[in-house]
Amino acid sequence: MNALIYAIVQTIHTVLNLYIWIVIIAALLSFVRPDPYNPIVQVLYRLTEPVLSFIRRKMPFVVFSGIDLSPLVVILGLQLIDNFMMRAVLG
């Protein structure tokens, strides 16, 4: 049973880290204005925009002077969840 919980937590840890990288890549791509019809750009947009728009709606102060810090908020939140989860399981 303990091995199953550890495997589940490791899987969640991997998914969280993958999503963090997706958010970072999407944020970096927003600086270069890529082709919106590119399938990779569309996938990145579909994966990140629901979460980022939720953060912008609930925390309007993350966008100031044209700088959107919602990816940073998402990354920090995911890191917090990941650290809490890993410490709870690993002790």
Short mmCIF file of N, CA and C in Angstrom, two decimals:
data_model
loop_
_atom_site.label_atom_id
_atom_site.label_comp_id
_atom_site.label_asym_id
_atom_site.label_seq_id
_atom_site.Cartn_x
_atom_site.Cartn_y
_atom_site.Cartn_z
N MET A 1 0.83 -1.20 0.00
CA MET A 1 0.00 0.00 0.00
C MET A 1 0.87 1.26 0.00
N ASN A 2 1.94 1.23 0.79
CA ASN A 2 2.83 2.37 0.86
C ASN A 2 3.51 2.64 -0.48
N ALA A 3 3.85 1.56 -1.19
CA ALA A 3 4.49 1.72 -2.50
C ALA A 3 3.52 2.32 -3.51
N LEU A 4 2.23 1.97 -3.39
CA LEU A 4 1.22 2.51 -4.29
C LEU A 4 1.06 4.02 -4.07
N ILE A 5 1.02 4.44 -2.82
CA ILE A 5 0.90 5.87 -2.51
C ILE A 5 2.13 6.62 -3.01
N TYR A 6 3.30 6.04 -2.80
CA TYR A 6 4.52 6.67 -3.28
C TYR A 6 4.52 6.80 -4.80
N ALA A 7 4.04 5.77 -5.51
CA ALA A 7 3.98 5.81 -6.96
C ALA A 7 3.00 6.88 -7.44
N ILE A 8 1.87 7.01 -6.77
CA ILE A 8 0.88 8.03 -7.13
C ILE A 8 1.46 9.42 -6.91
N VAL A 9 2.12 9.63 -5.78
CA VAL A 9 2.71 10.94 -5.48
C VAL A 9 3.82 11.26 -6.48
N GLN A 10 4.61 10.28 -6.86
CA GLN A 10 5.67 10.51 -7.85
C GLN A 10 5.07 10.88 -9.20
N THR A 11 3.96 10.24 -9.56
CA THR A 11 3.29 10.57 -10.82
C THR A 11 2.75 11.99 -10.78
N ILE A 12 2.12 12.37 -9.68
CA ILE A 12 1.61 13.74 -9.54
C ILE A 12 2.76 14.73 -9.57
N HIS A 13 3.86 14.40 -8.93
CA HIS A 13 5.05 15.26 -8.93
C HIS A 13 5.55 15.48 -10.37
N THR A 14 5.58 14.42 -11.15
CA THR A 14 6.03 14.53 -12.54
C THR A 14 5.07 15.38 -13.36
N VAL A 15 3.77 15.18 -13.18
CA VAL A 15 2.78 15.95 -13.93
C VAL A 15 2.87 17.43 -13.55
N LEU A 16 3.03 17.73 -12.26
CA LEU A 16 3.16 19.12 -11.83
C LEU A 16 4.39 19.78 -12.44
N ASN A 17 5.51 19.06 -12.43
CA ASN A 17 6.73 19.62 -13.02
C ASN A 17 6.59 19.81 -14.52
N LEU A 18 5.92 18.89 -15.20
CA LEU A 18 5.68 19.04 -16.63
C LEU A 18 4.81 20.27 -16.90
N TYR A 19 3.77 20.47 -16.09
CA TYR A 19 2.90 21.62 -16.29
C TYR A 19 3.65 22.94 -15.99
N ILE A 20 4.53 22.91 -15.02
CA ILE A 20 5.34 24.10 -14.74
C ILE A 20 6.17 24.46 -15.97
N TRP A 21 6.76 23.46 -16.62
CA TRP A 21 7.54 23.73 -17.83
C TRP A 21 6.66 24.23 -18.97
N ILE A 22 5.44 23.71 -19.06
CA ILE A 22 4.50 24.18 -20.08
C ILE A 22 4.17 25.65 -19.85
N VAL A 23 3.95 26.03 -18.60
CA VAL A 23 3.66 27.44 -18.27
C VAL A 23 4.86 28.32 -18.61
N ILE A 24 6.06 27.86 -18.30
CA ILE A 24 7.27 28.64 -18.60
C ILE A 24 7.42 28.82 -20.11
N ILE A 25 7.23 27.75 -20.87
CA ILE A 25 7.36 27.84 -22.33
C ILE A 25 6.30 28.77 -22.91
N ALA A 26 5.07 28.66 -22.42
CA ALA A 26 4.00 29.54 -22.92
C ALA A 26 4.29 31.00 -22.58
N ALA A 27 4.83 31.25 -21.39
CA ALA A 27 5.16 32.63 -21.01
C ALA A 27 6.28 33.18 -21.88
N LEU A 28 7.30 32.37 -22.16
CA LEU A 28 8.38 32.81 -23.02
C LEU A 28 7.91 33.05 -24.45
N LEU A 29 7.02 32.20 -24.93
CA LEU A 29 6.49 32.37 -26.28
C LEU A 29 5.66 33.65 -26.41
N SER A 30 5.07 34.09 -25.32
CA SER A 30 4.25 35.30 -25.39
C SER A 30 5.10 36.54 -25.70
N PHE A 31 6.41 36.46 -25.48
CA PHE A 31 7.29 37.58 -25.79
C PHE A 31 7.58 37.72 -27.28
N VAL A 32 7.51 36.60 -28.02
CA VAL A 32 7.87 36.64 -29.44
C VAL A 32 6.67 36.64 -30.38
N ARG A 33 5.47 36.59 -29.86
CA ARG A 33 4.25 36.62 -30.67
C ARG A 33 4.29 35.56 -31.78
N PRO A 34 4.19 34.28 -31.41
CA PRO A 34 4.26 33.23 -32.43
C PRO A 34 2.97 33.18 -33.26
N ASP A 35 3.01 32.43 -34.32
CA ASP A 35 1.85 32.24 -35.19
C ASP A 35 0.72 31.57 -34.40
N PRO A 36 -0.43 32.21 -34.24
CA PRO A 36 -1.51 31.62 -33.43
C PRO A 36 -2.13 30.37 -34.07
N TYR A 37 -1.85 30.12 -35.34
CA TYR A 37 -2.39 28.94 -36.01
C TYR A 37 -1.47 27.73 -35.93
N ASN A 38 -0.31 27.92 -35.35
CA ASN A 38 0.62 26.81 -35.14
C ASN A 38 0.01 25.84 -34.13
N PRO A 39 -0.04 24.54 -34.45
CA PRO A 39 -0.68 23.57 -33.53
C PRO A 39 -0.03 23.51 -32.15
N ILE A 40 1.28 23.67 -32.09
CA ILE A 40 1.96 23.64 -30.79
C ILE A 40 1.55 24.84 -29.95
N VAL A 41 1.48 26.00 -30.57
CA VAL A 41 1.06 27.21 -29.86
C VAL A 41 -0.39 27.06 -29.39
N GLN A 42 -1.24 26.47 -30.21
CA GLN A 42 -2.63 26.28 -29.81
C GLN A 42 -2.75 25.33 -28.63
N VAL A 43 -1.95 24.26 -28.62
CA VAL A 43 -1.97 23.32 -27.49
C VAL A 43 -1.50 24.01 -26.22
N LEU A 44 -0.40 24.75 -26.32
CA LEU A 44 0.11 25.47 -25.14
C LEU A 44 -0.93 26.46 -24.62
N TYR A 45 -1.60 27.15 -25.52
CA TYR A 45 -2.62 28.12 -25.14
C TYR A 45 -3.79 27.42 -24.44
N ARG A 46 -4.23 26.30 -25.00
CA ARG A 46 -5.36 25.56 -24.39
C ARG A 46 -5.00 24.98 -23.03
N LEU A 47 -3.74 24.63 -22.84
CA LEU A 47 -3.33 24.06 -21.56
C LEU A 47 -3.12 25.11 -20.47
N THR A 48 -2.71 26.31 -20.86
CA THR A 48 -2.35 27.30 -19.86
C THR A 48 -3.38 28.41 -19.66
N GLU A 49 -4.08 28.79 -20.71
CA GLU A 49 -4.94 29.97 -20.62
C GLU A 49 -6.08 29.84 -19.60
N PRO A 50 -6.74 28.67 -19.44
CA PRO A 50 -7.78 28.59 -18.42
C PRO A 50 -7.27 28.89 -17.00
N VAL A 51 -6.09 28.37 -16.68
CA VAL A 51 -5.52 28.60 -15.35
C VAL A 51 -5.06 30.05 -15.20
N LEU A 52 -4.39 30.56 -16.23
CA LEU A 52 -3.88 31.94 -16.16
C LEU A 52 -5.02 32.95 -16.12
N SER A 53 -6.09 32.72 -16.88
CA SER A 53 -7.21 33.66 -16.85
C SER A 53 -7.93 33.60 -15.51
N PHE A 54 -7.99 32.42 -14.89
CA PHE A 54 -8.58 32.31 -13.56
C PHE A 54 -7.78 33.15 -12.56
N ILE A 55 -6.46 33.05 -12.61
CA ILE A 55 -5.60 33.83 -11.72
C ILE A 55 -5.79 35.32 -11.98
N ARG A 56 -5.84 35.72 -13.24
CA ARG A 56 -6.03 37.14 -13.56
C ARG A 56 -7.37 37.66 -13.05
N ARG A 57 -8.41 36.82 -13.12
CA ARG A 57 -9.73 37.23 -12.64
C ARG A 57 -9.78 37.35 -11.12
N LYS A 58 -9.22 36.38 -10.42
CA LYS A 58 -9.27 36.35 -8.95
C LYS A 58 -8.25 37.28 -8.31
N MET A 59 -7.15 37.55 -9.00
CA MET A 59 -6.08 38.39 -8.46
C MET A 59 -5.72 39.44 -9.51
N PRO A 60 -6.56 40.46 -9.68
CA PRO A 60 -6.30 41.43 -10.76
C PRO A 60 -5.00 42.23 -10.58
N PHE A 61 -4.44 42.23 -9.40
CA PHE A 61 -3.21 42.99 -9.15
C PHE A 61 -1.98 42.32 -9.75
N VAL A 62 -2.10 41.10 -10.32
CA VAL A 62 -0.93 40.45 -10.92
C VAL A 62 -0.60 41.03 -12.28
N VAL A 63 -1.49 41.84 -12.84
CA VAL A 63 -1.23 42.50 -14.12
C VAL A 63 -1.12 43.99 -13.85
N PHE A 64 0.07 44.53 -14.01
CA PHE A 64 0.24 45.97 -13.82
C PHE A 64 1.26 46.48 -14.83
N SER A 65 0.98 47.66 -15.34
CA SER A 65 1.83 48.31 -16.34
C SER A 65 2.10 47.42 -17.55
N GLY A 66 1.12 46.60 -17.92
CA GLY A 66 1.27 45.74 -19.08
C GLY A 66 2.08 44.48 -18.84
N ILE A 67 2.50 44.25 -17.62
CA ILE A 67 3.28 43.06 -17.29
C ILE A 67 2.36 42.07 -16.56
N ASP A 68 2.25 40.88 -17.13
CA ASP A 68 1.39 39.84 -16.57
C ASP A 68 2.24 38.88 -15.74
N LEU A 69 2.00 38.87 -14.45
CA LEU A 69 2.75 37.99 -13.55
C LEU A 69 1.98 36.73 -13.17
N SER A 70 0.85 36.48 -13.86
CA SER A 70 0.07 35.29 -13.52
C SER A 70 0.84 33.98 -13.74
N PRO A 71 1.72 33.86 -14.76
CA PRO A 71 2.50 32.61 -14.84
C PRO A 71 3.39 32.40 -13.60
N LEU A 72 3.92 33.47 -13.07
CA LEU A 72 4.74 33.36 -11.87
C LEU A 72 3.92 32.88 -10.68
N VAL A 73 2.70 33.40 -10.55
CA VAL A 73 1.80 32.98 -9.46
C VAL A 73 1.46 31.50 -9.61
N VAL A 74 1.18 31.06 -10.83
CA VAL A 74 0.85 29.65 -11.07
C VAL A 74 2.05 28.77 -10.73
N ILE A 75 3.23 29.15 -11.16
CA ILE A 75 4.43 28.36 -10.90
C ILE A 75 4.70 28.27 -9.40
N LEU A 76 4.61 29.40 -8.70
CA LEU A 76 4.84 29.37 -7.25
C LEU A 76 3.79 28.53 -6.54
N GLY A 77 2.54 28.62 -6.97
CA GLY A 77 1.48 27.82 -6.36
C GLY A 77 1.70 26.34 -6.58
N LEU A 78 2.09 25.96 -7.79
CA LEU A 78 2.35 24.55 -8.07
C LEU A 78 3.56 24.04 -7.30
N GLN A 79 4.59 24.87 -7.17
CA GLN A 79 5.76 24.49 -6.38
C GLN A 79 5.39 24.28 -4.91
N LEU A 80 4.53 25.15 -4.39
CA LEU A 80 4.08 25.02 -3.01
C LEU A 80 3.31 23.72 -2.81
N ILE A 81 2.40 23.42 -3.71
CA ILE A 81 1.62 22.17 -3.63
C ILE A 81 2.55 20.97 -3.74
N ASP A 82 3.48 21.02 -4.66
CA ASP A 82 4.41 19.91 -4.86
C ASP A 82 5.27 19.68 -3.62
N ASN A 83 5.83 20.76 -3.08
CA ASN A 83 6.67 20.62 -1.88
C ASN A 83 5.88 20.09 -0.70
N PHE A 84 4.67 20.59 -0.50
CA PHE A 84 3.83 20.12 0.60
C PHE A 84 3.52 18.64 0.44
N MET A 85 3.17 18.25 -0.78
CA MET A 85 2.81 16.84 -1.05
C MET A 85 4.02 15.93 -0.85
N MET A 86 5.17 16.32 -1.35
CA MET A 86 6.36 15.48 -1.22
C MET A 86 6.81 15.35 0.24
N ARG A 87 6.71 16.44 0.98
CA ARG A 87 7.09 16.37 2.41
C ARG A 87 6.11 15.53 3.21
N ALA A 88 4.83 15.57 2.86
CA ALA A 88 3.83 14.79 3.56
C ALA A 88 4.06 13.29 3.34
N VAL A 89 4.48 12.92 2.15
CA VAL A 89 4.66 11.50 1.85
C VAL A 89 6.03 11.00 2.29
N LEU A 90 7.06 11.80 2.03
CA LEU A 90 8.41 11.34 2.33
C LEU A 90 8.81 11.59 3.78
N GLY A 91 8.06 12.42 4.46
CA GLY A 91 8.32 12.65 5.87
C GLY A 91 9.22 13.71 6.15
#
